[in-house]
Short mmCIF file of C-alpha atoms in Angstrom, two decimals:
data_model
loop_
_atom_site.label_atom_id
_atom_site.label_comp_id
_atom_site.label_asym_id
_atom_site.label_seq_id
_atom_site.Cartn_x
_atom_site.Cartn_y
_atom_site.Cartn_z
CA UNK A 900 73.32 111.31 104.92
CA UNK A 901 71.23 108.49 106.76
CA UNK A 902 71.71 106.58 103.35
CA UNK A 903 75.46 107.30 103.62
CA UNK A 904 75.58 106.03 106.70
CA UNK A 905 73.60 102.71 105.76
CA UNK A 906 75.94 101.78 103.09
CA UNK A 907 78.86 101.98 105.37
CA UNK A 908 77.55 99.81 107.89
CA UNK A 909 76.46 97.52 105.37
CA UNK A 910 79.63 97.38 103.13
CA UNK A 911 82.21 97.89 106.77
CA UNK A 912 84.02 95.01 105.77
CA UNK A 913 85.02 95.78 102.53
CA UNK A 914 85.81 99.29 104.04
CA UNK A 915 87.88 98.10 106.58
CA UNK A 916 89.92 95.45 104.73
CA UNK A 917 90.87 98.26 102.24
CA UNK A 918 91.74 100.24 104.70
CA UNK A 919 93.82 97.40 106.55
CA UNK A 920 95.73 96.54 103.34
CA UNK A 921 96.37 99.94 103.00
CA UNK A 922 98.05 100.11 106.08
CA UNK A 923 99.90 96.99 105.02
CA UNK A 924 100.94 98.71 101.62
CA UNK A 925 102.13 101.66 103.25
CA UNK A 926 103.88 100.13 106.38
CA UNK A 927 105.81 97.82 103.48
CA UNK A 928 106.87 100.87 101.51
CA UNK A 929 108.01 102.40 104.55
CA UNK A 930 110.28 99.91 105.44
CA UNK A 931 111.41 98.34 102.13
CA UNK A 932 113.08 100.51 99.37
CA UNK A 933 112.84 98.07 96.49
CA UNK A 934 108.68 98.46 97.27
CA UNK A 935 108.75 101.99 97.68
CA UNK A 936 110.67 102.41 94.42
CA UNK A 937 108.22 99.72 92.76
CA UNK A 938 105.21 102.04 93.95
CA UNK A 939 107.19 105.13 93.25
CA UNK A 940 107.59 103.58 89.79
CA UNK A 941 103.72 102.57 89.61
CA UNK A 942 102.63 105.89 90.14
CA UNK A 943 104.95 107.61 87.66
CA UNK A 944 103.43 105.21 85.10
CA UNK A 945 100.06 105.64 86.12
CA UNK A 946 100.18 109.57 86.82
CA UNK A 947 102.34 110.35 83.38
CA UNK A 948 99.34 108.44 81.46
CA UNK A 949 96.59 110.37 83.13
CA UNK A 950 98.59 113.46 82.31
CA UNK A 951 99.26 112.60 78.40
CA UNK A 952 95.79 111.97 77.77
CA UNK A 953 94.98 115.12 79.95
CA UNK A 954 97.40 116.65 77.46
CA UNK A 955 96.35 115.56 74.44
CA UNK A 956 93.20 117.04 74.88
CA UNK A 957 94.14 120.45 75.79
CA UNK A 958 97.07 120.55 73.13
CA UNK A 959 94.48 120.24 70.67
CA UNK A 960 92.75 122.86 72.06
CA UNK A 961 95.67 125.21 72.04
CA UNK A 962 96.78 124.48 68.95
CA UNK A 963 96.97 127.91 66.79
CA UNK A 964 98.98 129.25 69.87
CA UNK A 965 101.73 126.53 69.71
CA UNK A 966 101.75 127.00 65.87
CA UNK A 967 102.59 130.73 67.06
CA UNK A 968 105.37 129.48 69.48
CA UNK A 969 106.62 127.51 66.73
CA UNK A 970 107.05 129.91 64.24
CA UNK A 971 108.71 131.92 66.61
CA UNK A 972 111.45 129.75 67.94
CA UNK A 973 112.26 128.55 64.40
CA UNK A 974 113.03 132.28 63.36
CA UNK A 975 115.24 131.99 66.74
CA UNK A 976 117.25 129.09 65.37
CA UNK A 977 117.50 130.19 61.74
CA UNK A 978 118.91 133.16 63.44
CA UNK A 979 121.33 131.70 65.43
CA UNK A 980 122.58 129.46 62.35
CA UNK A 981 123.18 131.95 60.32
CA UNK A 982 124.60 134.18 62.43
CA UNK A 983 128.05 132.32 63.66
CA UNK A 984 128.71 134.67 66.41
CA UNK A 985 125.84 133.52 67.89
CA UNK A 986 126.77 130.01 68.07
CA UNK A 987 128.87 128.85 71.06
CA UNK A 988 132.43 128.56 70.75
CA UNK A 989 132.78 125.26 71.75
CA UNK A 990 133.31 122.99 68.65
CA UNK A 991 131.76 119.76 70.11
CA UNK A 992 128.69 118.81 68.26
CA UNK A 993 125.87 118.11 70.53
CA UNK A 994 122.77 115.97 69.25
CA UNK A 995 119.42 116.81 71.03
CA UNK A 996 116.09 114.65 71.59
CA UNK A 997 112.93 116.38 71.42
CA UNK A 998 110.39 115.60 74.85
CA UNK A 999 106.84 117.39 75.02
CA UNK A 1000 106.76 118.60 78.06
CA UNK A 1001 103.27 116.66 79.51
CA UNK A 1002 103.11 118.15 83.49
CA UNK A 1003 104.82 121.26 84.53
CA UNK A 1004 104.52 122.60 88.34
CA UNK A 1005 106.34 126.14 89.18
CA UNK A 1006 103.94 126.69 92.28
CA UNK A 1007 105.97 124.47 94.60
CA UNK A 1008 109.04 125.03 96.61
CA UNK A 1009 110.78 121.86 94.62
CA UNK A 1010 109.35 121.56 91.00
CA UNK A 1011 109.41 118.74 88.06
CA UNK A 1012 108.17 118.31 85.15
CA UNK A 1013 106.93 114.84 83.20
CA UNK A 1014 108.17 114.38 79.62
CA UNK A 1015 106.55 112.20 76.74
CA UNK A 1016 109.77 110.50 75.66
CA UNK A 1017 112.03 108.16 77.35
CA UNK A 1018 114.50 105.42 76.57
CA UNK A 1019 113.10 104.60 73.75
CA UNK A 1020 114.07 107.85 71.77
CA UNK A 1021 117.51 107.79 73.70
CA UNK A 1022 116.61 109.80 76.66
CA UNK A 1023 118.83 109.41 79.97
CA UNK A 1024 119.60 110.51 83.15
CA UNK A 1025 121.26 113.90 83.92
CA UNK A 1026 120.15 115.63 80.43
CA UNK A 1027 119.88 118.74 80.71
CA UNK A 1028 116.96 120.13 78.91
CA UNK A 1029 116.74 123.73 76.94
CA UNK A 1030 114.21 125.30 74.56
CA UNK A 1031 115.61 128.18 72.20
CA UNK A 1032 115.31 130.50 74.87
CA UNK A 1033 116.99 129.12 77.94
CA UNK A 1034 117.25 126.01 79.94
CA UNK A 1035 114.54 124.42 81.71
CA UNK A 1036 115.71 121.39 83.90
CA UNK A 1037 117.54 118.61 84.15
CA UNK A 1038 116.23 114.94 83.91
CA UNK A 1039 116.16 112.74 86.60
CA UNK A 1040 113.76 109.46 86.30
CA UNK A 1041 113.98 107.45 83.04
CA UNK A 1042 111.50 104.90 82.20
CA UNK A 1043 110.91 103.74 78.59
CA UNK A 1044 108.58 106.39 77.25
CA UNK A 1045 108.25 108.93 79.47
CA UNK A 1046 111.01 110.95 82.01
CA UNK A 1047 110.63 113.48 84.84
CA UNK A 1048 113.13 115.93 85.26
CA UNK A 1049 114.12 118.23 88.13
CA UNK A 1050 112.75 122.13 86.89
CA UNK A 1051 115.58 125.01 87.47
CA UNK A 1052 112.42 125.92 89.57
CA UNK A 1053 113.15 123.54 92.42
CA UNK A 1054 115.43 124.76 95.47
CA UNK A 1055 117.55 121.13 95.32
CA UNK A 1056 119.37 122.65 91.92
CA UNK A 1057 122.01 124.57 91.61
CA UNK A 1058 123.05 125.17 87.84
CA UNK A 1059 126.72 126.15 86.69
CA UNK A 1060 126.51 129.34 85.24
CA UNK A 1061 128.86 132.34 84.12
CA UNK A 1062 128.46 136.23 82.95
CA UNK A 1063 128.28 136.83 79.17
CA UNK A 1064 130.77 139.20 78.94
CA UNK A 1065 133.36 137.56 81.10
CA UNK A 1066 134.60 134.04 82.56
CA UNK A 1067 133.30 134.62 86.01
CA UNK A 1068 131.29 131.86 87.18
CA UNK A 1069 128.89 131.21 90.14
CA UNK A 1070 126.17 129.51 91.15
CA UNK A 1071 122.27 129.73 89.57
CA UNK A 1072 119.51 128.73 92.42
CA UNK A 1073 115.94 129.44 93.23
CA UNK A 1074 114.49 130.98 96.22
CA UNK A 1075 111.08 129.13 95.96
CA UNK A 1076 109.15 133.01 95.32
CA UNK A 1077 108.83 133.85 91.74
CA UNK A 1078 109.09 131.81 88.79
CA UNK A 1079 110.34 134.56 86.51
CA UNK A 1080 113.45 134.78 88.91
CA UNK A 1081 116.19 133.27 89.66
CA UNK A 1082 119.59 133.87 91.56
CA UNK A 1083 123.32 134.26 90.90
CA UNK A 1084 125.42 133.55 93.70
CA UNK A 1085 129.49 132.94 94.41
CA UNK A 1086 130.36 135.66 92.03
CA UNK A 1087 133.17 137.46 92.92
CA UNK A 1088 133.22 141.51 93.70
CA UNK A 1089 136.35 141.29 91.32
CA UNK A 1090 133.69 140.82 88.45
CA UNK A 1091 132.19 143.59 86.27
CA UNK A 1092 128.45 143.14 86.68
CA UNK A 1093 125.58 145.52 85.18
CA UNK A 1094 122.03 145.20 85.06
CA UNK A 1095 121.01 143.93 81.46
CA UNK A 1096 124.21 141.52 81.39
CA UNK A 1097 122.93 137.76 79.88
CA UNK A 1098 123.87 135.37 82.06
CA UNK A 1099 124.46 132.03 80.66
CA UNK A 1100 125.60 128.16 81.07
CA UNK A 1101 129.02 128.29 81.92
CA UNK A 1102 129.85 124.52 80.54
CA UNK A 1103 131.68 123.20 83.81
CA UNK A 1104 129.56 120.08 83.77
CA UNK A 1105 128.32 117.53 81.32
CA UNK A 1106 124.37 118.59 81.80
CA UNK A 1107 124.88 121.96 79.63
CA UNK A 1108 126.97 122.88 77.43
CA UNK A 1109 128.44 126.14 77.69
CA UNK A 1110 127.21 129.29 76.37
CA UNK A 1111 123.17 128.59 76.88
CA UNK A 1112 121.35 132.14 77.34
CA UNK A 1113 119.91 131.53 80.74
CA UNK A 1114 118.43 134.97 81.70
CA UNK A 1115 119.67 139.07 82.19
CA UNK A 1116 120.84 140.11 85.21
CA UNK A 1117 117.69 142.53 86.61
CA UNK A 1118 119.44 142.96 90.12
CA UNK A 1119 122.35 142.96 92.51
CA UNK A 1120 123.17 143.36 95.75
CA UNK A 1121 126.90 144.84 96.43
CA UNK A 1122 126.90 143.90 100.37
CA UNK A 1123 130.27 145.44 101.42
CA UNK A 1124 130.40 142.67 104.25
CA UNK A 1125 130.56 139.95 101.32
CA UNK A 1126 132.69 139.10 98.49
CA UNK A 1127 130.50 137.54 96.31
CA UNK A 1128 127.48 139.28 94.85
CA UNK A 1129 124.02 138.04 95.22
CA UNK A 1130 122.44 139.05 91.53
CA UNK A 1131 118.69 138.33 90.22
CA UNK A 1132 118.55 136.59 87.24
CA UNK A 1133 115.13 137.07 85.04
CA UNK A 1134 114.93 134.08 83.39
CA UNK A 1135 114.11 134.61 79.30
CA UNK A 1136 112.21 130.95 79.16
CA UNK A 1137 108.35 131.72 80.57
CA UNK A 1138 108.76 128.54 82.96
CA UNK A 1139 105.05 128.67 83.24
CA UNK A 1140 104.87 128.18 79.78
CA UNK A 1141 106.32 124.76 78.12
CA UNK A 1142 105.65 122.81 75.23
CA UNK A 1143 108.47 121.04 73.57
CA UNK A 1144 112.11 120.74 75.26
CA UNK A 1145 115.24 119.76 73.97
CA UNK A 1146 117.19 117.06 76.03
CA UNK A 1147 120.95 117.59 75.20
CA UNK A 1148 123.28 114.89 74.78
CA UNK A 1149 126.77 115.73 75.81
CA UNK A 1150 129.14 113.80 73.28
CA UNK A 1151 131.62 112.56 75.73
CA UNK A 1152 129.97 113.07 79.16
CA UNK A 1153 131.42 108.96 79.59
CA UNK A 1154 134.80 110.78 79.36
CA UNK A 1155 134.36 113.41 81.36
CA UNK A 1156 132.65 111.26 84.31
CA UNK A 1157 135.50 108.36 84.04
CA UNK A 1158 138.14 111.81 84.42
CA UNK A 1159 136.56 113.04 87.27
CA UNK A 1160 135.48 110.12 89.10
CA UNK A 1161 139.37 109.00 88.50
CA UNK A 1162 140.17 112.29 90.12
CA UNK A 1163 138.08 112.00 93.17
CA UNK A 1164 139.34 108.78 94.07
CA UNK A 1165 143.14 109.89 93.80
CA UNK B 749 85.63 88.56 126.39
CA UNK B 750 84.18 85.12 127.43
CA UNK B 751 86.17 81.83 128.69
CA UNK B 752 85.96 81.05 124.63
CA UNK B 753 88.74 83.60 123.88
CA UNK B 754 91.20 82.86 126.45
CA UNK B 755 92.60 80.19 124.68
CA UNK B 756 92.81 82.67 120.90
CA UNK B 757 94.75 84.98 122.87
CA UNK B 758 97.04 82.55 123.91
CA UNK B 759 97.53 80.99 120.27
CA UNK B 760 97.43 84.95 118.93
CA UNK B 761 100.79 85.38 121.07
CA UNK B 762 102.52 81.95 121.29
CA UNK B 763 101.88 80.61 117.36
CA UNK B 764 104.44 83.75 115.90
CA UNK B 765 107.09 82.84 118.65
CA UNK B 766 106.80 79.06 117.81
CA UNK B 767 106.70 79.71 114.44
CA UNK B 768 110.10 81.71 114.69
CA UNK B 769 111.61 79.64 117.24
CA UNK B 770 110.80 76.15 115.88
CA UNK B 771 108.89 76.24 111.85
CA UNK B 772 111.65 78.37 110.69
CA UNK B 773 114.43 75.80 111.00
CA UNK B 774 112.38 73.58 108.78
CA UNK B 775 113.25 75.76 105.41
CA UNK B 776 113.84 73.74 102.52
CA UNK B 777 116.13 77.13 101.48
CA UNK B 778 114.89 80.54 99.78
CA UNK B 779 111.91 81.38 101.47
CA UNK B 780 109.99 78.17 101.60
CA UNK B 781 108.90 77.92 105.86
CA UNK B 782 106.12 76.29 107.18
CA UNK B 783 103.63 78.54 108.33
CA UNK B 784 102.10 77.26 110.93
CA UNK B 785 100.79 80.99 112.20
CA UNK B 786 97.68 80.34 109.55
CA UNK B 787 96.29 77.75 112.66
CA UNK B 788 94.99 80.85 114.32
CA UNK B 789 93.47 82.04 111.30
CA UNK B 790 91.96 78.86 110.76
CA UNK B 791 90.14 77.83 114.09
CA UNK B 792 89.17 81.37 115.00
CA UNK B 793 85.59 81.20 115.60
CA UNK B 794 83.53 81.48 112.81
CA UNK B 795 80.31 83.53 114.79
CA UNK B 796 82.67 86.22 115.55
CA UNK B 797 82.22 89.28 114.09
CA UNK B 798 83.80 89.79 110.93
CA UNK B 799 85.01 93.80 111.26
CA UNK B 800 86.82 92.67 114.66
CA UNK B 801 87.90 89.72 112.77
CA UNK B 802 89.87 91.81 110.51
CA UNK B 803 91.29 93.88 112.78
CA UNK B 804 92.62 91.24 114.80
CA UNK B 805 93.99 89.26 111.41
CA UNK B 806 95.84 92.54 110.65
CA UNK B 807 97.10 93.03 114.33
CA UNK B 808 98.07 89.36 114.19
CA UNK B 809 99.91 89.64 111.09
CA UNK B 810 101.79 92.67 112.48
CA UNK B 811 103.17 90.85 114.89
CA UNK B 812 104.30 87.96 112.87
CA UNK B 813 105.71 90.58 110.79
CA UNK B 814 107.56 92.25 113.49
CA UNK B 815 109.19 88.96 114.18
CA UNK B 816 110.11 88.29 110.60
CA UNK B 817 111.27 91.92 109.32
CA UNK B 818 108.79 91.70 106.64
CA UNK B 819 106.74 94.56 107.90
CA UNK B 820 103.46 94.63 106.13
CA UNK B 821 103.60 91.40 104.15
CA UNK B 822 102.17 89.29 106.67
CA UNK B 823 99.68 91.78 107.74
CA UNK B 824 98.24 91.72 103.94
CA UNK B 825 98.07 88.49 103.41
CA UNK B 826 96.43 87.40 106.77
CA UNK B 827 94.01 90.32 106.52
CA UNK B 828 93.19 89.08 102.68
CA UNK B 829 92.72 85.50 103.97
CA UNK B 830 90.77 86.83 106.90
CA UNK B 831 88.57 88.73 104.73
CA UNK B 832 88.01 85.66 102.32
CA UNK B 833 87.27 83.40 105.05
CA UNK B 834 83.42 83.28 105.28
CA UNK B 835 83.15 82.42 101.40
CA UNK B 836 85.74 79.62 102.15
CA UNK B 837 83.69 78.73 105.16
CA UNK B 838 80.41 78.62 103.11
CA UNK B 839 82.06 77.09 100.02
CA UNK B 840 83.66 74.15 101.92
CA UNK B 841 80.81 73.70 104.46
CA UNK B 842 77.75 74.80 103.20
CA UNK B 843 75.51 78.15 103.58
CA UNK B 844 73.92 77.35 107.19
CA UNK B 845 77.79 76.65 108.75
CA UNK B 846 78.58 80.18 109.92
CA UNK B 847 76.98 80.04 113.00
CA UNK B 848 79.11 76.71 114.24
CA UNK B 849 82.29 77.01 114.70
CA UNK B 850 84.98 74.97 112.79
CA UNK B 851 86.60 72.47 115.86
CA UNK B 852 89.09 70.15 115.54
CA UNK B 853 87.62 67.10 116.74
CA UNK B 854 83.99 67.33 115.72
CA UNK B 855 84.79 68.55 112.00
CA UNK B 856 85.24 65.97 108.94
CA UNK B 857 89.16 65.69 108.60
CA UNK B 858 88.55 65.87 104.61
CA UNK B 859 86.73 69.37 105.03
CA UNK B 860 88.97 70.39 107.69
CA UNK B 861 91.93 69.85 105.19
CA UNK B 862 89.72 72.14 102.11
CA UNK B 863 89.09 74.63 104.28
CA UNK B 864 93.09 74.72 105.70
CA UNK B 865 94.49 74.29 101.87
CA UNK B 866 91.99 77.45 100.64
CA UNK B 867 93.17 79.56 103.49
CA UNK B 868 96.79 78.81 102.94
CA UNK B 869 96.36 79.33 98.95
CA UNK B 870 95.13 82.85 99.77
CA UNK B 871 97.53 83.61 102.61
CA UNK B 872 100.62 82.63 100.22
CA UNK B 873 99.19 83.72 97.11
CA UNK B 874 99.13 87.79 98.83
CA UNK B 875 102.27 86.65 100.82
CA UNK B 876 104.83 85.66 97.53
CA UNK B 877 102.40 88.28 95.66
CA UNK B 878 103.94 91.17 97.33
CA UNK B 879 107.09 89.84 98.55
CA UNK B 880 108.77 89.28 94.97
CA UNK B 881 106.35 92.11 93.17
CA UNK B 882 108.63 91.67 90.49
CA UNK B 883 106.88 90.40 86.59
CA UNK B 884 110.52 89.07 85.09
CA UNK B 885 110.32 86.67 88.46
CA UNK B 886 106.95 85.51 88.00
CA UNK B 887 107.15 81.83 87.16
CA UNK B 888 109.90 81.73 89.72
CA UNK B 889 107.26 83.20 91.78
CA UNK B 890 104.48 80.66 91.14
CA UNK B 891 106.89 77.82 91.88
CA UNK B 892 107.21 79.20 95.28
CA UNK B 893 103.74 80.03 95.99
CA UNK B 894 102.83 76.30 95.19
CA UNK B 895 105.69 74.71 96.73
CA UNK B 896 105.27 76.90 99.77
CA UNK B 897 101.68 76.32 99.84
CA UNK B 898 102.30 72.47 99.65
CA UNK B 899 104.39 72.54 102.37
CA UNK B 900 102.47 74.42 104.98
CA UNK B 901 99.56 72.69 104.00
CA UNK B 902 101.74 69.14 104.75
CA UNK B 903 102.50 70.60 108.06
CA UNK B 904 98.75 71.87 109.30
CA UNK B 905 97.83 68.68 108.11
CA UNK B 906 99.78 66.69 109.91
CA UNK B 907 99.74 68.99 113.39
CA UNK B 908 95.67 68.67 113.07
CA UNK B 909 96.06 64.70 112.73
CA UNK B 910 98.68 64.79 115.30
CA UNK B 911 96.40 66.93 118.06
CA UNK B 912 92.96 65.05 116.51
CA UNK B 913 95.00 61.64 117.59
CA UNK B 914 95.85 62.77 120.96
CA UNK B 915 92.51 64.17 122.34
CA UNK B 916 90.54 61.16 120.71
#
């Protein structure tokens, strides 16, 4: 301790002009927003790197289990192409980019997640990202190799979605409590709604296309004093659980944008 | 605080006004200004103690930066030159000059001048440094840094001959 206390009487100045320019740093990010986007950027770059190689090292650790995950979502997809019911009715071909999903946080109140991929392999902003069982976020940051996206587990989101079985649509949004769980609101009492009904994307934006499996409806609440019902959603992706995500390219989300924004200025 | 400091708290609270009020208007256009504030940097006494010395650099550049809108910019880079001062000191004037302080009249003009252009390279190097922060702007960048440096260092110059002159 006496030793610790030598050295920082010794080195003080050092010490204290870190600490001063420190100050200086943060008082300049405070005030300007091209610095604080310029640090904001620095530590993206710095903290995805740290994360990939943190990554790579347990990836190849937990390799037979992601062969296991693999297997399993390519008997998903074989499933779903060969069975056309299964496919969504929409006849717009959508392309996909694979990310690897490199940081994932479902602990917090407002979650991301950092992606290996970026401009380079055609990633940009407001993708919405799905694996063969659900959808898992929606990007937000692009740099040239690597993205972060906003998780569905982040109380900022709200996610178009719609009842299998019928056209109603509401709204999907997180409480910030469990990660398997997720909530429904604005549907109408005019809906039929069960537990065990899929709930899934209901296409009213350019992030998802329609007909994504997002989760089964596990609850409701039928509050006479309300017309909408309040249902729980279990998710079917394990959000605590990611590996490689598909970033879905809508094929004419220019269109759609020029439409609406034409729209909202009339 | 002894009669010796009077004076530095006078030049700690008047040089960012004059600056402002007069230097400024002598811009030669984007972001090339005299800065004459360094003068306080420069004469501070050299004895003082170094950890105080920092503090009052960054307190001093605070204030210059609360007249400028550049909040932290001028702090850094007058803390940086601050810290970096006794290796200019003992590089210009030799290892036993830290215990006599740097004066106007009684120093050699052609040291005087080294010591002033080091502590303005350093000063403007942090100061364009983290103003532009930008690598596609980097030569543009450089230009300014050694134009701006040029021209403070004409000014300090010429203010130290000017006030040498007149007390001679």
């Amino acid at each position: 301790m006496q030793q610790l206390v030598n050295a920082i009487i010794r080195f003080r100045n050092g010490l204290v002009y870190l600490l001063l320019i420190s100050l200086s740093i943060f008082l300049l990010q405070q005030s300007s927003s091209y610095h604080r986007s310029l640090i904001a950027n620095a530590g993206l770059y710095f903290g995805t790197q740290l994360n990939s190689i943190v990554y790579s090292l347990s990836s190849y650790v937990s390799l037979r289990k992601t062969n296991e995950l693999l297997i399993e979502e390519n008997q998903i997809l074989l499933d779903q192409l060969l069975s056309e019911k299964k496919l969504p009715s929409d006849t717009l071909s959508y392309s996909t980019v694979r990310l690897q999903v490199i940081r994932n946080s479902f602990f917090n109140s407002y979650n991301y997640i950092s992606l290996r991929g970026g401009k380079n392999i055609g990633v940009e902003k407001e993708m919405g990202l799905v694996t063969s069982k659900g959808i898992v976020g929606v990007v937000q940051f692009v740099e040239n190799r690597y993205s972060q996206a906003i998780s569905i587990l982040n109380k900022d989101l709200q996610i178009n979605a719609k009842l299998k079985n019928s056209n109603h649509f509401g709204s999907l949004i997180w409480s910030g409590d469990d990660p398997t769980k997720m909530n429904l609101i604005d549907v109408p009492k005019t809906a039929i709604v069960k537990i065990g009904d899929t709930i899934q994307t209901g296409g009213m934006s350019t992030i998802f296309p329609p007909g994504i499996p997002i989760g089964m409806i596990s609850d409701f609440i039928d509050d006479p004093s309300l017309s909408f019902y309040d249902i729980e959603v279990s998710l079917f992706q394990d959000m605590t659980n990611l590996g490689s995500v598909f970033a879905i390219d809508h094929p004419t989300k220019e269109e759609v944008k020029s439409i609406q924004q034409s729209i909202n200025e009339q | 605080m002894n009669s010796r400091s009077y004076p530095f708290v006078v030049y700690f609270l008047l040089l960012p006004i004059l600056q402002v009020m007069v230097f400024d208007q002598f811009n030669l256009g984007v972001q090339l200004v005299p800065q004459i504030t360094l003068l306080f940097l420069i004469f501070y006494p050299t004895d003082a103690e170094q950890t105080i010395f920092l503090v009052i650099a960054f307190l001093y550049g605070l204030y210059s930066d609360l007249l400028h809108s550049t909040m932290g910019i001028q702090a850094a880079a007058c803390v940086t030159a601050a810290f970096l001062r006794p290796t200019i000191v003992t590089s210009v004037f030799g290892k036993n000059h830290g215990y006599v302080n740097i004066r106007l009249q009684q120093t050699p003009f052609i040291a005087l001048s080294a010591y002033s252009l080091n502590m303005v390279l350093i000063h403007h190097l942090v100061y364009y440094l983290l103003g532009l922060a930008s690598w596609p702007k980097t030569l543009w960048g450089i230009q300014q840094f050694i134009f701006g440096s040029l021209y403070t260092l004409l000014f300090l110059i010429a203010i130290m001959f000017v006030l040498r002159k007149n007390k001679q």
